[in-house]
Every structure is written in structure tokens, then in C-alpha cells.
Amino acid sequence: MGLNSKSLWLGWTLFLAILLVIVCLFSLGVGAVHIPLQKVLVLLTRGRGTPGYTILFAIRLPRIILGLAVGGGLAIAGVVLQGMFRNPLVEPYTLGISGGAALGVAVNIVAGGPAGLGLFSLPVSGFLGALGIISLVYILGMRGGTVTLARLLLIGVMVSFIASALIMLIMAMTRTEDLHGIIFWIMGSLEEPDTSLIRAMLFISLGGLIVALFFSVDLNAFSLGEEEAFHLGVPVERIKKILFLLASFLTGCCVSLTGIIGFVGLVIPHLMRLLVGGDHRILLVTSFLAGAIFLILCDTLARVVIAPLELPVGVITGLVGGSIFIYALSRKGASF
Amino acid sequence: MVTSIMLEIKGLSCGYGKRVVLHGVSFQIKRGEFVGIIGPNGSGKTTLLRAINGLLPLTKGTILLEGRETHQIARRSLAQKVAVVTQSPEAAPPFSVEEFVLLGRIPHWGRFQLLETEGDLTIAEQAMVLTGIASLQKRRMGELSGGERQLAFLARALAQQPQLLLLDEPTAHLDIGHQVQIMDLLRQLNREQSLTIAVVLHDLTLAGLYCDRLILLSEGRLHRLGPPQAVLREEVIEEVYRTVVAVVATPLQAKTAIVPVPGGE
């Protein structure tokens, strides 16, 4: 990796960072009330107190920041999991994490959650559900002190099925008004009234990126296979545990705030691998940026397609992400 | 303490779970030696390499690298001293040849180091020149032929700057030209850089031609240990491999070839 690929790395990072800024500005302007770009810039600098300022800062900006944090976080979790499992079909949701969170939320809506949490009640129960499932998958996936990745994956998929079955069971026995709450949550939305939660999510997501970066060299070794990584001096068992917990924690946080937003963690790492190659040092950075861009764009679409009504963002990410992905794969004829 | 013993294995038993593969194997490898490990399929050759590099827990016995128990040495420090060339996996790593060879520098990096230094680049470059793949450095690993790929794996191991190099059938699936290229390269490294080498080989003739000493394993036990002319004898091979062979003289000085006898007549 001489100078050439280093400047290539810098180029991609800059390009995506600039794109992210552009997408944020665009997304700020678009919505039920259209605000042209010049006006956005004027409002940003000296618009305090005007209705336009309120729309931008109280309504649209928090969503954009949440989109950035969750899009980036899910993409990081996807890169980490695909890297360590060496399996292109793994994503945060394959391992049952979303199923667990959804189950937690469904139970909360039907039976009532932890008392006295107010706004935090749903996120907390989602997070507890995710945590419960992760621990279950992890404990079942361990055997004699070592984690067998194939086993972990299979158990994740199975636990995921069981969780969805339980959710359907709950839904089948639920009153209509509760049913709507569960369905809406499962479909995913970036609407989050509490700004401190959004701020926390942003820190978690950026922190996740930094932690993952420090394991990017280990992930590179992992892409040669576990045994090869071991021979290169990577303490394989320890690193697997750390990375699994990191990805689970990131996903658990994202899911508990926004519900199930599929495809970001699956598609973005793939697309970035096609663009920048298999080195995780650059793959993590570009995936974070691209995940953020992708989710903010999808959310903007979700807000305007049938305005003033809103589509669940999970629908958009699935449709757009899936189509882009199939297109990219068939065009390049690329393999993992 | 500098000892002339690079590797000492005492009463080693180990295996996979309850299945014991190696039973009480003991031997020593001196610094600067070129040792071949031979034996039939399933006799425990690969398991032995894995045990030496700490991949398998030991049931019994000890493995000492320069007098220190390998299981007490941190992974990273062990990988600074011992490099392994495994039987190349089918799936090609998603890297260019240069990126792949640079991965051999990882054991020498700090925990929080993310970028390679000039020194790393120089060492990787030297490893590629030595193995003759410098012209391929920008190619993807997936585009290489079998022989080129094996050289890239060897270059990566050399980039680790090990003192002990372990190889598992480095000549498997290669044509005779590439086989000789790899073995000549190993001999050159052994002679010129006094790199200690332990190599698992299936080709008994190659083993006899290149190795200082041979370790013959049979059903997980050390069957015979010594210079090639003492190990590669018709009656020994017939007993261990259960096939009839002829050990024939070659025009090379004091070197023999092992020829199978069809039908055992």
C-alpha cells in the first residue's frame, strides 16, 4: 500500500464527507415546507427565532443527526460482522439482535414496560430485548470456551425466527390500537422526540467507529481465515468476543431508538468493498460515511414521497438498498 | 541466553477434543537446521505444526522455543519469532499481493498502530524481491496462479522476519518447476540467513534432496529421526506407508530417489 492507495483512501474519505454535508443541507431544505438552499444557509447563520429556524433545528436537524448516527452505526456493525464471519450475508439483523429488540418493544407495548421511564420506556425495553437475545446467542454459540462462528451464525438465525414467531403471537393476541404501535415501531422511523438520546446515539456511533478502527488490522487478518489470523499473532478468541459485543451493542442501540431499519448494515459494507477494496482501515471509515448518507437520503425520501404523510424509512431502505445492490452486483459481476 | 536449540518438544501429546492425534512425541531442532517432517496422511504432521505454533492445547508434554514454553508466550511475540505457511486456502484473500505481504508485518505493530511504516514497506519489498514476485505486487491475490500464490504466502511469512519458519506441504499441487523453485528458495534462506526451517513434505524424494534431517511420523508417534539416508530406507518406508518402494541412486552425490513399485512386486 504505497502512496497511491493512501491518496486514494484520502480521496474517497473526502469525497464521501463532502457528499454527506451536501446531503445534510439538501435534507434540511426538503419537507412539507420547502426551504431553498440559500435560505437554509441564511437561517443557519442568522435566523434564530424565526419559524423557519424552528423547523430546521427543532424538527429536521435532530432527524438528520439521528440518521447519521444510526446509518453510520449500522454500517460499522455490518462491516465488523461481515469481516469476522467472512460471510457476505451476515448483517446486524441476521444474528437476531433486531428480533430481540422488537420482542422487547412488543412486550412493553402490550404488557407495559419498566415503570417511570416516560419517553425512555420503549428504547430501554428494546435495548433490554436486544441484550437478552445477544447474551442467549452468545452463550449458546460458545462451546468449551471458544466461539465457533458458523455455530453463532446458525443460532442467531434460529433465535431470530423464534423471536419473530413470538412477536406474531403477541400481535395475534393484541388489541388494535396496540397493534398499530408495534407495527409502526417494527417498520422503523427516525422520529425521536428526545434530543439527549439522539446526542447519546451520535457519541455511541462515533465511539463505535473509533473502537472498530483499532481492530481494523485484526479484521484484515481475519479475512485470511481464523487460523491464518492466529498465525499472524492475532489473539483470535479474545478479538472475536470483543468484536461481537461491539457490533451487538451498536446494533442494539440503533434498533432500540429507531426500530428495525434493514439493509444498511448489509448493503453499505458490500458497496464500499466494491469501491475501496477489502482493507478494513478504509472500509470502516467509508462505510460509516456512506451509511450515514444512505440513511439520511432514505429518510428524506420517506418524508416527501407521500407528504404530508410519512413512509416508514425501513420500507425505503429495503427498496432502494436492495435495488442498488442487485444492480451493483450484476453490473460488476463481482463476488464477495 | 542464547541456546543452540531452537525448538525442543518433550513428550508431546495433543489432538482435537477427545481425539488424541499425537502420542508422546519428542525431538529437538537446532538453530539453522532444515528439517523435514514426513509421514502418511493422518499421521499427525499438520497437527504437529499446529501444536508448535500454539493453535492446539497440549494434553501432555511441553514445547520450548529457545527454552521458553510456547504456551507462556503472548500470541503477538510468538508470531514475531515463528511464521507459518499453511496449505493455501481455496478462497483468495481480498487484497493485492503487496497488501497481502504487508499483513506479515502485523505482529511487529503496536496495539494501536494503524499505518505501516517506511520500514514495513522496505521489508515487504525485500520479501517480494527474494521470492521473485516483486513484479506482481499490484496484482490481486485472486488473479495469481497456484505457484505464484504459494510464493506470496512465503513472502508474507518472510515479512514476519521469523527465526523459525514452519511450512505445511508448500509444494503440494505445484508443477516440478515451481516445486524446485520453492525448495531452492527455502534452502537459500536456510543457508544465507540461517533461518531455521521445519517443513511438512509428502514428496519423499524432495525431502531427501533438501533436508538436513527427517522426522518420520507414523500413527501419531515418532517413528524415526535422523539424516535422510537413515530414514529413507526401503524397509522403513514399506513398514510405515504399507507400500513397496525402491530407493534408487541418483547422479547427484549421495542423494537417492524413492520410486514406488507398481503392484508391489
XYZ file of C-alpha atoms in Angstrom:
601
model
C 0.000 0.000 0.000
C 2.222 2.729 -1.212
C 1.459 6.371 -1.648
C -1.057 5.643 -4.365
C -3.591 3.841 -2.248
C -3.051 6.233 0.665
C -4.074 9.177 -1.512
C -6.904 7.067 -2.886
C -8.091 6.491 0.681
C -7.932 10.199 1.409
C -9.784 10.929 -1.821
C -12.673 8.587 -1.023
C -12.949 9.857 2.531
C -13.021 13.490 1.435
C -15.471 12.786 -1.358
C -17.901 10.999 0.957
C -17.522 13.600 3.699
C -18.361 16.393 1.260
C -21.261 14.353 -0.092
C -22.514 13.907 3.464
C -22.518 17.673 4.031
C -24.358 18.250 0.758
C -26.935 15.589 1.586
C -27.482 17.100 5.038
C -28.051 20.576 3.570
C -30.377 19.150 0.931
C -32.310 17.174 3.524
C -32.668 20.291 5.698
C -34.386 22.098 2.859
C -36.763 19.362 1.799
C -40.021 18.542 3.516
C -43.625 19.552 3.918
C -42.358 23.148 3.955
C -39.790 23.604 1.219
C -36.857 25.825 2.135
C -34.441 26.613 -0.706
C -30.740 26.163 -0.141
C -29.812 29.867 0.080
C -32.467 30.325 2.703
C -31.207 27.293 4.633
C -27.760 28.865 4.738
C -29.167 32.235 5.793
C -31.286 30.624 8.504
C -28.329 28.589 9.722
C -26.235 31.707 10.246
C -28.739 34.289 11.460
C -32.303 33.039 11.665
C -32.722 32.487 15.364
C -36.335 32.865 16.470
C -37.994 32.612 13.053
C -40.438 29.740 12.263
C -38.036 28.538 9.565
C -35.289 28.251 12.151
C -37.541 26.165 14.369
C -38.394 23.795 11.539
C -34.726 23.363 10.702
C -33.323 22.981 14.179
C -36.132 21.500 16.221
C -37.575 19.138 13.627
C -35.259 18.392 10.710
C -31.759 18.643 12.156
C -32.321 16.129 15.002
C -33.634 13.634 12.442
C -30.639 14.182 10.235
C -28.242 13.712 13.113
C -30.047 10.573 14.194
C -29.911 9.349 10.589
C -26.190 9.994 10.524
C -25.577 8.214 13.811
C -27.790 5.213 13.100
C -26.787 4.857 9.437
C -23.127 5.037 10.365
C -23.527 2.741 13.370
C -25.386 0.046 11.464
C -22.848 0.176 8.634
C -19.959 -0.215 11.106
C -21.695 -3.159 12.761
C -22.172 -4.683 9.312
C -18.510 -4.267 8.323
C -17.327 -5.760 11.603
C -19.654 -8.761 11.428
C -19.059 -9.492 7.738
C -15.336 -9.131 8.316
C -15.129 -11.517 11.233
C -17.605 -14.069 9.893
C -16.166 -13.806 6.391
C -19.717 -14.225 5.226
C -21.350 -11.641 2.983
C -24.857 -12.448 4.203
C -24.230 -11.578 7.811
C -25.595 -8.293 8.974
C -26.574 -6.960 12.380
C -30.062 -8.371 11.977
C -29.052 -11.848 10.908
C -27.857 -12.504 14.426
C -31.271 -11.991 15.977
C -30.467 -8.631 17.536
C -33.356 -6.805 15.897
C -35.710 -9.666 16.672
C -34.803 -9.340 20.330
C -35.304 -5.596 20.349
C -38.643 -5.893 18.570
C -39.739 -8.525 21.048
C -38.795 -6.253 23.940
C -40.807 -3.407 22.457
C -43.816 -5.609 21.688
C -43.876 -6.874 25.269
C -43.587 -3.313 26.525
C -46.496 -2.063 24.391
C -48.765 -4.931 25.365
C -47.842 -5.589 28.968
C -46.288 -2.284 29.988
C -42.577 -1.739 30.374
C -40.231 -0.697 33.150
C -42.146 1.941 35.132
C -41.276 5.602 35.492
C -39.149 5.912 32.363
C -41.533 8.011 30.319
C -40.106 8.607 26.877
C -37.267 6.211 27.536
C -39.557 3.289 28.151
C -39.604 1.937 24.581
C -35.895 2.397 23.837
C -34.952 0.816 27.147
C -37.145 -2.220 26.653
C -35.896 -2.531 23.066
C -32.343 -2.425 24.313
C -33.050 -4.958 27.050
C -34.635 -7.264 24.481
C -31.613 -6.944 22.204
C -29.251 -7.521 25.112
C -31.175 -10.621 26.189
C -31.043 -12.136 22.716
C -27.352 -11.299 22.268
C -26.470 -12.998 25.534
C -28.561 -16.005 24.592
C -26.962 -16.325 21.156
C -23.526 -15.814 22.632
C -23.935 -18.368 25.420
C -25.417 -20.949 23.066
C -22.732 -20.176 20.474
C -19.898 -20.809 22.918
C -18.532 -24.256 23.191
C -15.702 -25.166 25.501
C -14.594 -21.573 25.843
C -14.326 -20.878 22.142
C -16.798 -19.225 19.829
C -17.483 -21.143 16.648
C -18.549 -18.569 14.130
C -20.660 -20.879 11.983
C -22.469 -22.036 15.101
C -23.012 -18.490 16.298
C -24.494 -17.583 12.930
C -26.884 -20.550 12.824
C -28.051 -19.945 16.365
C -28.531 -16.248 15.582
C -30.742 -17.078 12.625
C -32.772 -19.579 14.639
C -33.203 -17.275 17.626
C -34.255 -14.599 15.182
C -37.001 -16.873 13.851
C -38.183 -17.698 17.332
C -38.308 -14.006 18.235
C -40.392 -13.170 15.157
C -42.728 -16.039 15.945
C -43.198 -14.713 19.462
C -43.837 -11.215 18.131
C -46.512 -12.581 15.805
C -48.007 -14.472 18.704
C -48.163 -11.265 20.728
C -49.618 -9.377 17.773
C -52.266 -12.013 17.215
C -53.497 -11.565 20.771
C -53.304 -7.788 20.880
C -55.902 -5.034 20.736
C -55.920 -2.992 17.515
C -54.506 0.237 18.972
C -51.515 -1.579 20.455
C -51.074 -3.482 17.210
C -50.542 -0.231 15.332
C -47.826 0.812 17.793
C -45.948 -2.460 17.371
C -46.187 -2.449 13.582
C -45.079 1.148 13.327
C -42.114 0.500 15.564
C -41.084 -2.607 13.667
C -41.133 -0.728 10.379
C -38.597 1.751 11.694
C -38.612 5.519 11.923
C -36.058 8.228 12.599
C -38.568 10.236 14.587
C -37.183 10.542 18.079
C -38.505 13.284 20.322
C -35.697 13.231 22.860
C -32.586 15.158 21.834
C -30.401 13.783 24.614
C -30.984 10.266 23.272
C -30.001 11.491 19.817
C -26.869 13.067 21.208
C -26.029 9.862 23.067
C -26.543 7.837 19.890
C -24.181 10.105 17.978
C -21.454 9.616 20.575
C -22.001 5.864 20.685
C -21.833 5.638 16.932
C -18.673 7.728 16.599
C -17.147 5.879 19.538
C -18.005 2.596 17.823
C -16.203 3.766 14.694
C -13.069 4.648 16.655
C -13.038 1.383 18.606
C -13.628 -0.613 15.427
C -10.773 1.238 13.711
C -8.374 -0.001 16.365
C -9.386 -3.532 15.435
C -9.237 -2.942 11.683
C -5.832 -4.593 11.363
C -7.162 -7.657 13.186
C -10.150 -7.665 10.837
C -7.746 -7.617 7.894
C -6.022 -10.672 9.342
C -9.420 -12.309 9.888
C -10.188 -12.007 6.193
C -7.494 -14.656 5.609
C -9.328 -17.061 7.888
C -9.176 -17.635 11.616
C -6.178 -19.941 11.526
C -4.148 -17.549 9.389
C -5.086 -14.670 11.690
C -3.882 -16.745 14.613
C -0.560 -17.400 12.896
C -0.201 -13.644 12.364
C -0.300 -13.140 16.099
C -3.953 -12.125 16.500
C -5.443 -13.443 19.762
C -8.392 -14.790 17.807
C -10.766 -15.838 20.601
C -10.477 -12.581 22.504
C -10.865 -10.431 19.404
C -13.931 -12.382 18.274
C -15.643 -11.745 21.594
C -14.807 -8.044 21.615
C -15.965 -7.542 18.026
C -19.182 -9.496 18.518
C -20.034 -7.453 21.586
C -19.167 -4.208 19.814
C -21.384 -4.981 16.831
C -24.203 -6.178 19.068
C -24.042 -3.115 21.275
C -24.072 -0.745 18.308
C -26.998 -2.529 16.713
C -28.867 -2.794 19.993
C -28.578 0.971 20.484
C -29.641 1.757 16.922
C -32.589 -0.625 16.944
C -33.864 0.490 20.323
C -34.028 4.105 19.125
C -35.273 3.748 15.572
C -36.849 0.349 15.236
C -35.865 -2.049 12.519
C -34.078 -0.384 9.643
C -32.853 -3.146 7.420
C -30.296 -3.282 4.646
C -27.949 -0.506 5.779
C -25.699 -2.959 7.589
C -25.844 -5.446 4.730
C -25.630 -3.316 1.611
C -23.332 -0.461 2.556
C -20.324 -2.638 3.505
C -20.749 -4.522 0.218
C -20.887 -1.414 -1.929
C -17.895 0.071 -0.147
C -15.930 -3.137 -0.597
C -16.560 -2.875 -4.330
C -15.374 0.746 -4.279
C -12.406 0.834 -1.906
C -11.364 -2.824 -1.577
C -11.045 -5.168 1.374
C -8.805 -3.197 3.733
C -10.840 -2.548 6.870
C -8.913 0.567 7.777
C -10.552 2.429 4.899
C -13.631 0.214 4.664
C -14.809 1.237 8.150
C -14.422 4.961 7.533
C -16.090 4.996 4.128
C -18.866 2.664 5.291
C -19.646 4.932 8.211
C -19.945 7.947 5.906
C -21.862 6.068 3.228
C -24.242 4.534 5.797
C -24.980 7.997 7.127
C -25.530 9.419 3.628
C -27.745 6.495 2.633
C -29.989 6.643 5.672
C -30.382 10.433 5.590
C -31.336 10.255 1.904
C -33.794 7.427 2.502
C -35.360 9.288 5.385
C -35.711 12.412 3.250
C -37.466 10.305 0.625
C -39.696 8.794 3.285
C -40.718 12.277 4.386
C -41.593 13.622 0.931
C -42.894 10.746 -1.198
C -46.449 10.874 0.119
C -46.200 14.134 2.094
C -47.746 15.244 4.366
C -47.935 11.571 5.327
C -44.719 9.710 6.020
C -43.495 6.324 4.869
C -41.620 4.082 7.281
C -37.943 4.575 6.458
C -37.363 0.807 6.642
C -39.534 0.437 3.533
C -37.364 2.892 1.626
C -34.034 1.429 2.755
C -35.225 -2.017 1.737
C -36.495 -0.950 -1.685
C -33.670 1.424 -2.571
C -30.891 -0.565 -0.934
C -31.962 -3.850 -2.430
C -32.259 -2.434 -5.939
C -28.924 -0.613 -5.834
C -27.279 -3.728 -4.519
C -28.645 -6.051 -7.189
C -27.665 -3.509 -9.829
C -24.107 -3.179 -8.490
C -23.658 -6.937 -8.274
C -24.955 -7.706 -11.745
C -23.020 -4.853 -13.316
C -19.626 -5.740 -11.911
C -20.248 -9.453 -11.778
C -18.403 -9.051 -8.534
C -18.020 -11.623 -5.843
C -17.591 -11.016 -2.126
C 20.562 -16.747 26.996
C 21.384 -17.870 23.514
C 20.919 -21.551 23.091
C 21.693 -23.571 20.034
C 18.392 -25.396 20.421
C 15.656 -23.516 18.551
C 12.801 -25.836 19.327
C 12.516 -28.613 21.869
C 9.495 -30.863 22.082
C 9.197 -33.137 25.081
C 6.611 -35.903 25.395
C 4.027 -34.015 23.345
C 0.502 -35.427 23.220
C -2.312 -33.433 21.743
C -5.298 -33.628 19.444
C -8.755 -32.280 18.747
C -11.103 -32.519 21.706
C -11.083 -36.115 22.882
C -9.392 -37.454 19.765
C -5.691 -37.693 20.526
C -3.581 -37.412 17.378
C -0.026 -37.181 18.685
C 1.232 -39.576 21.330
C 4.334 -38.618 23.285
C 6.432 -37.085 20.515
C 9.880 -35.765 21.469
C 12.614 -34.186 19.362
C 14.805 -31.128 19.052
C 15.504 -28.762 16.191
C 18.774 -26.857 16.287
C 19.186 -23.265 15.229
C 19.832 -23.083 11.488
C 18.600 -26.587 10.742
C 16.483 -27.581 7.744
C 14.181 -30.331 8.970
C 11.596 -32.271 7.010
C 8.528 -33.778 8.627
C 7.221 -36.787 6.716
C 4.665 -39.497 7.273
C 1.486 -40.942 5.773
C -1.788 -38.991 5.618
C -3.286 -38.726 9.075
C -0.016 -39.445 10.869
C -0.162 -36.069 12.636
C 2.179 -33.852 10.599
C -0.170 -30.874 10.324
C -1.264 -31.355 13.925
C 2.373 -31.168 14.968
C 2.818 -27.829 13.193
C -0.367 -26.503 14.752
C 0.764 -27.564 18.199
C 4.162 -25.918 17.742
C 2.534 -22.628 16.892
C 0.111 -22.768 19.799
C -3.082 -23.372 17.847
C -3.878 -26.547 19.774
C -3.934 -27.020 23.537
C -1.456 -29.676 24.683
C -2.716 -32.722 26.540
C 0.725 -33.637 27.757
C 4.306 -32.541 27.341
C 5.947 -29.234 26.622
C 7.099 -27.257 23.625
C 10.040 -24.948 24.220
C 11.027 -22.224 21.792
C 14.518 -21.001 22.642
C 13.999 -22.516 26.062
C 10.651 -20.810 26.760
C 7.339 -22.632 26.827
C 5.364 -21.517 23.775
C 2.089 -21.512 25.678
C 3.510 -18.886 28.015
C 4.469 -16.574 25.157
C 1.959 -13.930 24.065
C 0.488 -14.535 20.596
C 1.994 -11.431 19.141
C 5.519 -12.138 20.418
C 5.300 -15.721 19.223
C 4.307 -14.534 15.748
C 7.399 -12.318 15.734
C 9.541 -15.433 16.013
C 7.572 -18.153 14.265
C 5.939 -17.800 10.860
C 3.663 -20.416 9.338
C 2.844 -21.139 5.719
C -0.307 -23.240 5.808
C -1.709 -25.217 2.930
C -3.117 -22.292 0.958
C -6.855 -21.986 1.382
C -9.126 -22.051 -1.652
C -10.710 -18.639 -1.202
C -8.438 -15.827 -2.348
C -7.904 -13.050 0.175
C -9.422 -9.717 -0.966
C -6.046 -7.997 -1.230
C -3.360 -7.069 -3.692
C -0.114 -9.032 -3.415
C 1.615 -6.105 -1.742
C -1.170 -5.594 0.805
C -1.144 -9.308 1.484
C 2.610 -9.472 2.095
C 2.375 -6.400 4.350
C -0.006 -8.332 6.606
C 3.102 -10.234 7.683
C 4.223 -7.080 9.480
C 1.218 -7.075 11.845
C 2.943 -8.978 14.671
C 5.524 -6.210 14.869
C 2.937 -3.450 15.177
C 1.813 -1.776 18.369
C -1.718 -2.411 19.590
C -2.873 0.999 18.397
C -0.821 1.190 15.240
C -2.922 1.544 12.119
C -0.468 2.502 9.418
C 2.638 0.754 8.140
C 5.972 2.497 8.449
C 8.623 3.021 5.782
C 10.491 0.140 7.414
C 7.490 -2.170 6.939
C 7.298 -1.237 3.262
C 11.008 -1.921 2.791
C 10.825 -5.309 4.497
C 7.768 -6.331 2.468
C 9.519 -5.172 -0.694
C 12.590 -7.253 0.159
C 10.437 -10.310 0.823
C 8.773 -9.910 -2.572
C 12.111 -9.453 -4.347
C 13.539 -12.505 -2.612
C 10.592 -14.662 -3.640
C 10.624 -13.211 -7.145
C 7.122 -11.743 -7.066
C 8.047 -8.046 -6.979
C 6.584 -7.588 -10.467
C 3.222 -8.941 -9.246
C 2.818 -6.592 -6.299
C -0.128 -4.644 -7.712
C -1.998 -7.761 -8.854
C -4.942 -9.107 -6.869
C -4.322 -12.315 -4.936
C -7.238 -13.903 -6.794
C -5.501 -13.427 -10.151
C -2.395 -15.421 -9.247
C -1.570 -18.930 -10.389
C -1.052 -21.648 -7.798
C 2.715 -21.302 -7.850
C 2.640 -17.503 -7.624
C 0.196 -17.678 -4.775
C 2.418 -20.047 -2.836
C 5.322 -17.624 -3.316
C 3.127 -14.795 -1.992
C 2.330 -16.833 1.132
C 6.042 -17.463 1.569
C 6.788 -13.756 1.105
C 4.230 -12.895 3.779
C 5.865 -15.325 6.180
C 9.289 -13.813 5.423
C 7.920 -10.322 6.076
C 7.300 -11.510 9.629
C 11.095 -11.811 9.901
C 10.790 -15.063 11.804
C 13.575 -17.135 13.281
C 11.647 -20.342 12.753
C 9.662 -20.964 9.591
C 7.064 -23.728 9.550
C 5.603 -24.867 6.241
C 2.802 -27.327 5.574
C 3.267 -29.015 2.210
C 4.457 -25.911 0.370
C 4.949 -27.893 -2.836
C 1.519 -29.542 -2.978
C -0.338 -29.028 -6.270
C 2.682 -27.381 -7.889
C 4.466 -28.433 -11.072
C 8.034 -29.702 -10.782
C 9.496 -26.334 -11.775
C 7.664 -24.482 -9.020
C 8.421 -27.269 -6.544
C 12.133 -26.856 -7.130
C 11.813 -23.066 -7.086
C 10.191 -23.144 -3.650
C 12.614 -25.704 -2.232
C 15.665 -23.899 -3.644
C 14.403 -20.684 -2.101
C 13.972 -22.374 1.273
C 17.482 -23.786 1.075
C 18.846 -20.369 0.159
C 17.077 -18.768 3.150
C 18.354 -21.529 5.375
C 21.965 -21.235 4.206
C 22.296 -17.486 3.736
C 20.103 -16.135 6.522
C 20.433 -19.176 8.798
C 16.649 -19.331 9.048
C 15.541 -22.461 10.879
C 13.044 -24.377 8.765
C 10.656 -27.219 9.529
C 8.686 -28.318 6.503
C 5.998 -30.953 6.104
C 6.516 -32.784 2.819
C 4.737 -35.600 1.052
C 7.332 -35.992 -1.646
C 9.945 -38.234 -0.060
C 12.484 -37.645 -2.828
C 12.286 -33.865 -2.332
C 12.546 -34.382 1.412
C 15.709 -36.435 0.935
C 17.228 -33.966 -1.506
C 16.850 -30.836 0.608
C 16.548 -31.638 4.303
C 19.374 -31.996 6.841
C 17.288 -34.281 8.994
C 13.938 -36.006 8.669
C 11.258 -36.649 11.257
C 9.119 -39.619 10.271
C 5.748 -39.797 11.976
C 3.560 -42.860 11.980
C 0.139 -43.010 13.615
C 0.913 -40.036 15.805
C 4.223 -41.381 17.073
C 7.775 -40.524 16.220
C 8.836 -43.489 14.123
C 12.298 -42.476 13.119
C 14.512 -39.426 13.274
C 17.774 -38.795 11.524
C 19.581 -37.837 8.347
C 17.750 -38.741 5.106
C 19.883 -41.776 4.343
C 18.961 -43.255 7.729
C 15.219 -42.597 7.417
C 14.526 -43.093 3.730
C 15.214 -46.829 3.637
C 13.096 -49.300 1.741
C 12.118 -51.356 4.768
C 11.239 -48.258 6.850
C 9.046 -46.741 4.161
C 7.373 -50.052 3.412
C 6.513 -50.503 7.059
C 5.155 -47.008 7.623
C 3.468 -46.356 4.287
C 2.437 -50.003 3.690
C 3.635 -49.930 0.144
C 6.625 -51.302 -1.694
C 9.211 -48.789 -2.877
C 12.655 -48.834 -4.369
C 15.286 -46.429 -3.108
C 17.488 -45.777 -6.115
C 20.725 -43.887 -6.539
C 20.673 -40.629 -8.478
C 23.517 -38.986 -10.385
C 23.539 -36.392 -7.565
C 26.148 -37.012 -4.944
C 24.944 -39.324 -2.176
C 21.319 -38.481 -2.975
C 18.648 -41.058 -3.567
C 15.199 -41.068 -5.089
C 12.219 -43.007 -3.827
C 10.350 -44.776 -6.577
C 7.068 -46.586 -5.981
C 6.913 -50.167 -7.199
C 3.624 -50.710 -9.079
C 1.695 -53.652 -7.703
C 4.338 -54.175 -5.042
C 6.252 -56.848 -6.966
